[in-house]
Short mmCIF file of C-alpha atoms and ligand atoms in Angstrom, two decimals:
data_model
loop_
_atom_site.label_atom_id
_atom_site.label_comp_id
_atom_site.label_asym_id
_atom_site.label_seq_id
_atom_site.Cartn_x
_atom_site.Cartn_y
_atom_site.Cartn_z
CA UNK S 1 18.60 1.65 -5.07
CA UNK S 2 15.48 4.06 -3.61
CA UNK S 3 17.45 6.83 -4.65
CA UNK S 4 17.81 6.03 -8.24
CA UNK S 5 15.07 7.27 -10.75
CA UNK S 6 13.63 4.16 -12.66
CA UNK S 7 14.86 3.78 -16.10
CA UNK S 8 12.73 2.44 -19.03
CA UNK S 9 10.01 2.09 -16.09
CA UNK S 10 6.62 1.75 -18.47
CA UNK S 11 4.22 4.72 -18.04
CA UNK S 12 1.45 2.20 -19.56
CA UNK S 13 -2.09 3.65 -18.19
CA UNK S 14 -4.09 2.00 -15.53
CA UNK S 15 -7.27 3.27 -17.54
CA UNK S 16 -9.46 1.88 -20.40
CA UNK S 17 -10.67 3.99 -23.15
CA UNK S 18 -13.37 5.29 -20.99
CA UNK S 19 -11.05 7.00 -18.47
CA UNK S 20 -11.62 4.89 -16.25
CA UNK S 21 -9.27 2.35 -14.02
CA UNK S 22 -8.68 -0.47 -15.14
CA UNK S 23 -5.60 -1.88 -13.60
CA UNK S 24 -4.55 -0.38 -10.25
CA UNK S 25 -0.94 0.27 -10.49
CA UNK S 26 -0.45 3.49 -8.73
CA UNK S 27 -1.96 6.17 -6.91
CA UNK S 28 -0.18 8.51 -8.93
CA UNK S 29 -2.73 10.45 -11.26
CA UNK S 30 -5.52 9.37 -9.37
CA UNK S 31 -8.44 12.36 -8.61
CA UNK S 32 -9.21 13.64 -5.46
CA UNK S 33 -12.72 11.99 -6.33
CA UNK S 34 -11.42 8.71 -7.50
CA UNK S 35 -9.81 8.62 -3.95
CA UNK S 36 -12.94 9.61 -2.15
CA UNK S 37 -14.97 7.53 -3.84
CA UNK S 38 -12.74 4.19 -3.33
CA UNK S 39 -12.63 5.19 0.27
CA UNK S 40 -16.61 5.45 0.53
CA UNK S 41 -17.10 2.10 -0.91
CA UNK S 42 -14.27 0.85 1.14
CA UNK S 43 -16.31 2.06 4.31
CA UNK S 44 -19.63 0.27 3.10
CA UNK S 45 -17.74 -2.68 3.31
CA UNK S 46 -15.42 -2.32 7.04
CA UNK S 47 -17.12 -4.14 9.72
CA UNK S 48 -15.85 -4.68 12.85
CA UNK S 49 -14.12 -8.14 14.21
CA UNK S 50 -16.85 -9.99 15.79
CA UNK S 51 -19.77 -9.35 13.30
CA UNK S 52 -19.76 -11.41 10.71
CA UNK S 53 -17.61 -9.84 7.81
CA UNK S 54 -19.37 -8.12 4.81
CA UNK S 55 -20.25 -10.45 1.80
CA UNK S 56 -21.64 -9.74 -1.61
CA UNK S 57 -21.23 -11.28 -5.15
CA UNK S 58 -19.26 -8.71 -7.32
CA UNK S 59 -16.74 -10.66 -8.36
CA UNK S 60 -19.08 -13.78 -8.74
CA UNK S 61 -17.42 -15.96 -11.57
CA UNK S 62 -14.52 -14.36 -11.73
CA UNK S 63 -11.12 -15.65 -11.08
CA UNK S 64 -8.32 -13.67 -8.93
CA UNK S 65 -5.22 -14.99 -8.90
CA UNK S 66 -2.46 -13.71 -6.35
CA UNK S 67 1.04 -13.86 -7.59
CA UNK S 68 3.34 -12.87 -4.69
CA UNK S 69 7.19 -12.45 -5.60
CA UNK S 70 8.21 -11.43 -2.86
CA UNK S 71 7.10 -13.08 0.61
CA UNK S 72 4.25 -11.25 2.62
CA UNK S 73 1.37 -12.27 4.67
CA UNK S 74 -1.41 -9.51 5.55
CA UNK S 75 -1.83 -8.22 2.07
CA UNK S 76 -1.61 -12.04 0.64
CA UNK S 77 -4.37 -12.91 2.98
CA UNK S 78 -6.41 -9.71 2.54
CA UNK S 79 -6.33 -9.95 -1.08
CA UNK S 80 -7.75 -13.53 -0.71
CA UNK S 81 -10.49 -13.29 1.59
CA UNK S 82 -11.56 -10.02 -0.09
CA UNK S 83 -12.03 -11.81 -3.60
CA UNK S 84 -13.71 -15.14 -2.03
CA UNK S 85 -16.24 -12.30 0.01
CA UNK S 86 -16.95 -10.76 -3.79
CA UNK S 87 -17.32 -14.58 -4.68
CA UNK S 88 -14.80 -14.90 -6.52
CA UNK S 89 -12.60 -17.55 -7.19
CA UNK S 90 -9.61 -17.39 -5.81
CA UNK S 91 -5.62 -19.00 -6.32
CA UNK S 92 -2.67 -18.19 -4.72
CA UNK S 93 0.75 -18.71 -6.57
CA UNK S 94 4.18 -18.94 -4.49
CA UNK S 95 6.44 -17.64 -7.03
CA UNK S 96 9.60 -18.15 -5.04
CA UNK S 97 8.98 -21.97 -5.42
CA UNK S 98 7.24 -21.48 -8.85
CA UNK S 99 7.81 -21.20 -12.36
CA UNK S 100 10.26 -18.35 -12.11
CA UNK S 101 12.31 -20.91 -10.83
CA UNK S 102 12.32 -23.35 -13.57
CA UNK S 103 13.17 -20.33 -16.05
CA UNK S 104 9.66 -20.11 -17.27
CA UNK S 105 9.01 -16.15 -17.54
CA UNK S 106 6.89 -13.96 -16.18
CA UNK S 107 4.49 -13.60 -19.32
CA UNK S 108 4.61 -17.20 -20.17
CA UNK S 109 2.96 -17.57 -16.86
CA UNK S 110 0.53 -14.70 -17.03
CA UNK S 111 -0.50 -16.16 -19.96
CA UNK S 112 -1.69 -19.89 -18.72
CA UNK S 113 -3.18 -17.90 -16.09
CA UNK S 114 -5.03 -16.11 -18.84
CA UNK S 115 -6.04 -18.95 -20.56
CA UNK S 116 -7.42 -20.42 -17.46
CA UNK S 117 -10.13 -17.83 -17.15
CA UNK S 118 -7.83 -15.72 -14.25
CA UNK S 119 -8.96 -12.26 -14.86
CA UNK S 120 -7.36 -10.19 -11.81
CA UNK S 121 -3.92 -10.72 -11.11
CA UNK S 122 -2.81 -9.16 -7.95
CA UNK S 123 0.70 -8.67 -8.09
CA UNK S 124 4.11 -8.14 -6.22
CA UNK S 125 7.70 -7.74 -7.00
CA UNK S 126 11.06 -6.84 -5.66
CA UNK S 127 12.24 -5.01 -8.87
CA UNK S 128 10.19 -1.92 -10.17
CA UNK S 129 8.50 -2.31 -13.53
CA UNK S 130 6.63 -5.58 -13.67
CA UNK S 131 2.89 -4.28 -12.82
CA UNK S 132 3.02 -1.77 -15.83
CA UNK S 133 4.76 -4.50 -18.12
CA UNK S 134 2.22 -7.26 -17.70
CA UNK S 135 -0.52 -4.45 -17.75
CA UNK S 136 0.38 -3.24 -21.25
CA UNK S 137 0.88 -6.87 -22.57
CA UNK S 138 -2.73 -8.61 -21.37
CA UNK S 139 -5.53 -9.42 -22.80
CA UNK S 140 -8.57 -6.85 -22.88
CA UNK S 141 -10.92 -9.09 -19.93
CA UNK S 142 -7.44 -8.99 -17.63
CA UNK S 143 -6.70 -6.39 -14.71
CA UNK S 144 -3.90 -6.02 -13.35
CA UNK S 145 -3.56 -5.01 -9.43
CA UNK S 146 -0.45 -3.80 -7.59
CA UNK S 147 0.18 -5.47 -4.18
CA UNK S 148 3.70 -3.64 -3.74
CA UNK S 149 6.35 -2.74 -6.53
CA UNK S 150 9.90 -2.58 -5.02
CA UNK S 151 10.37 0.65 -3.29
CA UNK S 152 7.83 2.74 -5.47
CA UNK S 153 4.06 1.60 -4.94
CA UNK S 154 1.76 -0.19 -2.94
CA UNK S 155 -1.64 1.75 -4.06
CA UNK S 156 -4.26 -0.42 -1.73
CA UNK S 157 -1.78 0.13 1.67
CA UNK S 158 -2.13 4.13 0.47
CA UNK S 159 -5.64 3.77 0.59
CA UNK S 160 -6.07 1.88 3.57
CA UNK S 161 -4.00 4.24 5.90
CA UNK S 162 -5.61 6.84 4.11
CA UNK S 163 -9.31 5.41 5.33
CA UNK S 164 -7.59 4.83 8.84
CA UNK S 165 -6.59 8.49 8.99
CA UNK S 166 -10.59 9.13 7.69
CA UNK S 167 -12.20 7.27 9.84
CA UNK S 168 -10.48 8.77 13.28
CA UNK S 169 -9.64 11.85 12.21
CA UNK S 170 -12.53 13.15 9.72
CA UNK S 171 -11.37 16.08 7.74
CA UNK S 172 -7.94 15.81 6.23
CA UNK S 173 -7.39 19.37 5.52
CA UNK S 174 -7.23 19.95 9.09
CA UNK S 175 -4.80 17.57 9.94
CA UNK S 176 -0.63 17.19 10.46
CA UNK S 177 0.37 14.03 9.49
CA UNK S 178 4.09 12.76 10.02
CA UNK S 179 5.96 9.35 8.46
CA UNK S 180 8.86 8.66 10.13
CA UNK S 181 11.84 6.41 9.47
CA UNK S 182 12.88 4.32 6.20
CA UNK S 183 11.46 6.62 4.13
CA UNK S 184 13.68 6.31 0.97
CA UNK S 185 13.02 2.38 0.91
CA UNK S 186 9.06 2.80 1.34
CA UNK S 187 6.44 2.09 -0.75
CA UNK S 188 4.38 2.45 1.62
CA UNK S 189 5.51 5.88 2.25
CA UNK S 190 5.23 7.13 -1.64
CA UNK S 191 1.77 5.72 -2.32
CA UNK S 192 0.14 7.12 1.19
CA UNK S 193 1.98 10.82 0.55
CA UNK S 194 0.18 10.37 -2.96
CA UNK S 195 -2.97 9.81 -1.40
CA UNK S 196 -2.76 12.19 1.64
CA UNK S 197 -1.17 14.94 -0.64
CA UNK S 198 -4.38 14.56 -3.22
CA UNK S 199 -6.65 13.92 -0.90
CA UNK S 200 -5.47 17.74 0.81
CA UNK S 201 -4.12 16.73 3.96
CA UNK S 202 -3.07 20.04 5.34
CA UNK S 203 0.51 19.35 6.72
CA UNK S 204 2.63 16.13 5.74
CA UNK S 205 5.90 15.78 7.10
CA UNK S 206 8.47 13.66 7.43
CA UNK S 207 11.34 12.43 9.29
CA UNK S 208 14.38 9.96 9.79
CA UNK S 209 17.94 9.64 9.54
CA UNK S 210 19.54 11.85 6.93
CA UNK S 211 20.96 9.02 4.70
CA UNK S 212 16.96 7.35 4.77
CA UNK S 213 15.40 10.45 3.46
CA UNK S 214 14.13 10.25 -0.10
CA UNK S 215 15.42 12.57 -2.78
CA UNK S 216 13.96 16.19 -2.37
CA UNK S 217 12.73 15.66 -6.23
CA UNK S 218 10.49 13.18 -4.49
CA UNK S 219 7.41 13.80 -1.65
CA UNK S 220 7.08 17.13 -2.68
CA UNK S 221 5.11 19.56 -0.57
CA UNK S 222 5.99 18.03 2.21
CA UNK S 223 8.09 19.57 5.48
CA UNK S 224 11.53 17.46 6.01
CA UNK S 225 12.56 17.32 9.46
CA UNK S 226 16.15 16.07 10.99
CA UNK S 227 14.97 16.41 14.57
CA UNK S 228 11.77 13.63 15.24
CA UNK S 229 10.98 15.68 18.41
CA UNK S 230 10.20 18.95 16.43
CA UNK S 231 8.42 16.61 13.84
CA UNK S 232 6.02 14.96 16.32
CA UNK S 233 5.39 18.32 17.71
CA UNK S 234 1.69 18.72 17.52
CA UNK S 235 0.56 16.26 14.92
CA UNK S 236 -2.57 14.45 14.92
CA UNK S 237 -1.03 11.09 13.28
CA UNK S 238 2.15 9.29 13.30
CA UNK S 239 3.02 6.77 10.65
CA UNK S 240 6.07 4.63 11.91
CA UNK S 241 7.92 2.66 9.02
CA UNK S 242 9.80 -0.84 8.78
CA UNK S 243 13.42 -0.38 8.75
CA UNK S 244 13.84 -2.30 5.31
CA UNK S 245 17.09 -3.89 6.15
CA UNK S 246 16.41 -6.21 2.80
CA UNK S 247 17.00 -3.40 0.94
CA UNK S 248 20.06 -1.75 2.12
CA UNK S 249 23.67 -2.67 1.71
CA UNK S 250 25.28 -4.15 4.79
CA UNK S 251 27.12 -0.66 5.26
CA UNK S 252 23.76 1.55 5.71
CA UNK S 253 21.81 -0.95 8.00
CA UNK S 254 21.62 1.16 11.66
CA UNK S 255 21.76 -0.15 15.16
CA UNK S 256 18.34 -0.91 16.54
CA UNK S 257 19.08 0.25 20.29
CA UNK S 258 20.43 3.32 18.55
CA UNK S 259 17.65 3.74 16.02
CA UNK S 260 15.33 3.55 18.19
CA UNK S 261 16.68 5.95 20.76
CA UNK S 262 16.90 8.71 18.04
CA UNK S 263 13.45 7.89 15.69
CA UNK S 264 12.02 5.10 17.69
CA UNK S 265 8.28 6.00 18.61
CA UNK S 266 8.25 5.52 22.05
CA UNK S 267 5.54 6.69 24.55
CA UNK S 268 7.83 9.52 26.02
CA UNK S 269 8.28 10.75 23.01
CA UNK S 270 4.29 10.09 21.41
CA UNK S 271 3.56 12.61 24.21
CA UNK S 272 5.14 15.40 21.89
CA UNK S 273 2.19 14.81 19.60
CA UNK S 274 -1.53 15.73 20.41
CA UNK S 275 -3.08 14.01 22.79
CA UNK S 276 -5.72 12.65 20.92
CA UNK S 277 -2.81 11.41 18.13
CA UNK S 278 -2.91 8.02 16.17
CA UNK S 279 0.01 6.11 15.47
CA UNK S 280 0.21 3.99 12.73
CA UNK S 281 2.29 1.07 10.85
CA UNK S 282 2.14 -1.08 8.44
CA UNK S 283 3.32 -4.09 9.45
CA UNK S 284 5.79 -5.96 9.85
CA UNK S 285 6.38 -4.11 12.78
CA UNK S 286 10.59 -4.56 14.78
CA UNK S 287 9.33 -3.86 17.99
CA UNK S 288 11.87 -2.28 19.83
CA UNK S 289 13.26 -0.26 16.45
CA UNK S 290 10.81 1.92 14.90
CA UNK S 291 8.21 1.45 17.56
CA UNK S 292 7.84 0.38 21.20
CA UNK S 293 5.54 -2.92 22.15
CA UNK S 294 3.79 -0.12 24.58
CA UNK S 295 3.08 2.30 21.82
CA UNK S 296 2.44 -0.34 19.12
CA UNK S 297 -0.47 -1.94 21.79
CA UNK S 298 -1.13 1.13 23.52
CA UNK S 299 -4.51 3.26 23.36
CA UNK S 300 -3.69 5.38 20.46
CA UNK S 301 -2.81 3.05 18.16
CA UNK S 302 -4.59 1.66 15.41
CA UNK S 303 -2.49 -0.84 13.78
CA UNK S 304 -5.39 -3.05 14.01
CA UNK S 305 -7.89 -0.87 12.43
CA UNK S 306 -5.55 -0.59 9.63
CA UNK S 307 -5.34 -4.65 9.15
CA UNK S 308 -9.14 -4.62 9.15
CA UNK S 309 -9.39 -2.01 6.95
CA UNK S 310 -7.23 -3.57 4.10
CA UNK S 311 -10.23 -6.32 3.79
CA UNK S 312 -12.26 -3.97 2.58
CA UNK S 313 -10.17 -1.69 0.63
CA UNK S 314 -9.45 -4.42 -1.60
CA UNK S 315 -12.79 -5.48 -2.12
CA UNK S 316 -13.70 -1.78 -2.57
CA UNK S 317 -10.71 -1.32 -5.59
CA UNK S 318 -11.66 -5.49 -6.50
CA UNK S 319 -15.07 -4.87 -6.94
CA UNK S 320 -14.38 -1.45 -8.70
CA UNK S 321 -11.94 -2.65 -10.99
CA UNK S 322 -14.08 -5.68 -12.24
CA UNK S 323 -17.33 -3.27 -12.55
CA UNK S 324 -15.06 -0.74 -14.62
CA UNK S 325 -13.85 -3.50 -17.11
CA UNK S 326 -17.40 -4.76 -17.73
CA UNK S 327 -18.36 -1.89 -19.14
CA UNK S 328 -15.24 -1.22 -20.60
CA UNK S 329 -16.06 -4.57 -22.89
CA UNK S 330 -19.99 -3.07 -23.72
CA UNK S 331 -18.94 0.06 -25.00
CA UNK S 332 -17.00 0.19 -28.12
C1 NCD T 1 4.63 -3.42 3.73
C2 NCD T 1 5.14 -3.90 2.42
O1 NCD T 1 5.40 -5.08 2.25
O2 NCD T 1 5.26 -3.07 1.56
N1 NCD T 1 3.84 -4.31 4.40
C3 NCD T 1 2.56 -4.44 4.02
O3 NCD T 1 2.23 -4.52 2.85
N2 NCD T 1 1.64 -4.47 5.00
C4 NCD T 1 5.53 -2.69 4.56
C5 NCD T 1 6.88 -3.22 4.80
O4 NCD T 1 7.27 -4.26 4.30
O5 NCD T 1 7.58 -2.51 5.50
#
């Protein structure tokens, strides 16, 4: 499946006629100044748990609505509570109990959404494609946001590791980054590289078992490594990734006692990085597989920080997106 180019996927831009973004469907394309910029306002809006979270009325009358094909909880949730903190409101559709079900498609229910006055759909799907679809086929008031497509792009997770990485680390063109583990199956993987790799992280590299590499057409510029104790050696952050068992064949799905002997992050082995490293994830973590409980809630990692931080990422690209198509709609 990862492997496989994407046929007949639909190139259909993300920006209005002003150049600028109107969907979010990808970090692919993005500038380095797009980037910074999305992580500055995401910043203005991080606060930390225990003050009260940041509020302001961006999205006031607007309507998001979250269509989620595919189960998830943290970026459901954060996608929520960042549109009701812009003011807007805010519904939530289960599509595995929804109208897919009853044969109705995809459009047909785009469309009543439409009609209702929804004008952000946050989106996310098993297959590749349907982001870019529904994006070329709504009206001109709708945006359409990508909240993880398949194996191929989850643009708001890229930006929040990316603004975890910023906010310990400073500097990215000093730094060594690795990802390690599922890396053909990850979405996560693609859209962070895209952001790291603009953004001019000096060193990305990855690592995990030879048969959950990507292609070498894909991640390129990075350093592949077979060995994850000559990949963590010196690096200043370590991004551990879900073993996607959903999306491998029964055949391909390793042992966890022996994946996590030979890629597992464990604190013997975090000791190979510097000392100072962060180790992330994305959730939902196998504790035990890719990472160790003790490493996961250890001192250098920061899988918190990154839950936090997709709050406000979302109401930085939320707030931006909305602001972008308003003056998309003044201007000829
Ligand atoms: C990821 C996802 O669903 O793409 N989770 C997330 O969005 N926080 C990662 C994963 O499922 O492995």
């Amino acid at each position: 499946l990862s492997k496989r180019p994407t046929p007949g996927l639909e190139q259909s831009s993300q920006r209005g006629h002003d150049g600028r973004l109107r969907h979010l469907i990808s970090l692919a394309g993005l500038s380095r100044t797009e980037l910074t910029e999305l992580l500055d306002l995401s910043q203005f809006y991080v606060r930390t748990p225990g003050e009260l979270p940041a509020r302001d009325q961006s999205l006031a009358g607007h309507t998001v609505a979250n269509l989620f094909f595919e189960p998830s909880t943290r970026t459901r949730v954060s996608f929520e509570l960042a549109a009701r903190r812009l003011g807007a409101d805010v519904v939530n559709l289960d599509m595995h109990s929804s109208s897919r079900v009853k044969g109705e498609t995809v459009l047909d229910t785009i469309y009543t959404l439409q009609a209702m006055h929804a004008d952000v759909l946050v989106m996310r799907d098993a297959e590749p494609g349907l982001p870019a679809f529904v994006a070329g086929r709504v009206a001109p008031h709708v945006s359409i946001l990508n909240a993880g497509e398949a194996h191929l792009s989850h643009p708001t997770q890229g930006l929040l590791d990316a603004l975890t990485i910023r906010q310990h680390k400073g500097e990215f063109g000093a730094l060594k980054v690795l990802l390690v583990g599922d890396l053909a199956h990850s979405r996560v993987a693609r859209s962070a590289w895209q952001a790291l790799a603009t953004l001019g992280t000096g060193e990305i590299r990855l690592a995990g078992p030879e048969h959950l590499l990507p292609e070498d057409s894909e991640f390129t510029g990075v350093t592949r490594f077979a060995d994850i104790d000559k990949a963590l050696a010196d690096v200043d952050v370590v991004m551990a990734l879900r073993i996607q068992t959903e999306r491998m064949s029964a055949a391909h799905i390793p042992d966890n006692a022996a994946y996590c002997r030979e890629f597992g992050i464990t604190a013997e082995r975090l000791k190979l990085a510097k000392p100072d490293a962060i180790v992330m994830h994305p959730g939902p973590m196998n504790r035990g597989v890719e990472i160790t409980a003790e490493v996961a809630d250890g001192p250098q990692s920061v899988i918190q920080a990154q839950v936090t931080n997709g709050v406000a990422v979302r109401m930085a690209v939320l707030a931006t997106i909305v602001r972008n198509a308003h003056s998309q709609r003044k201007a000829p």
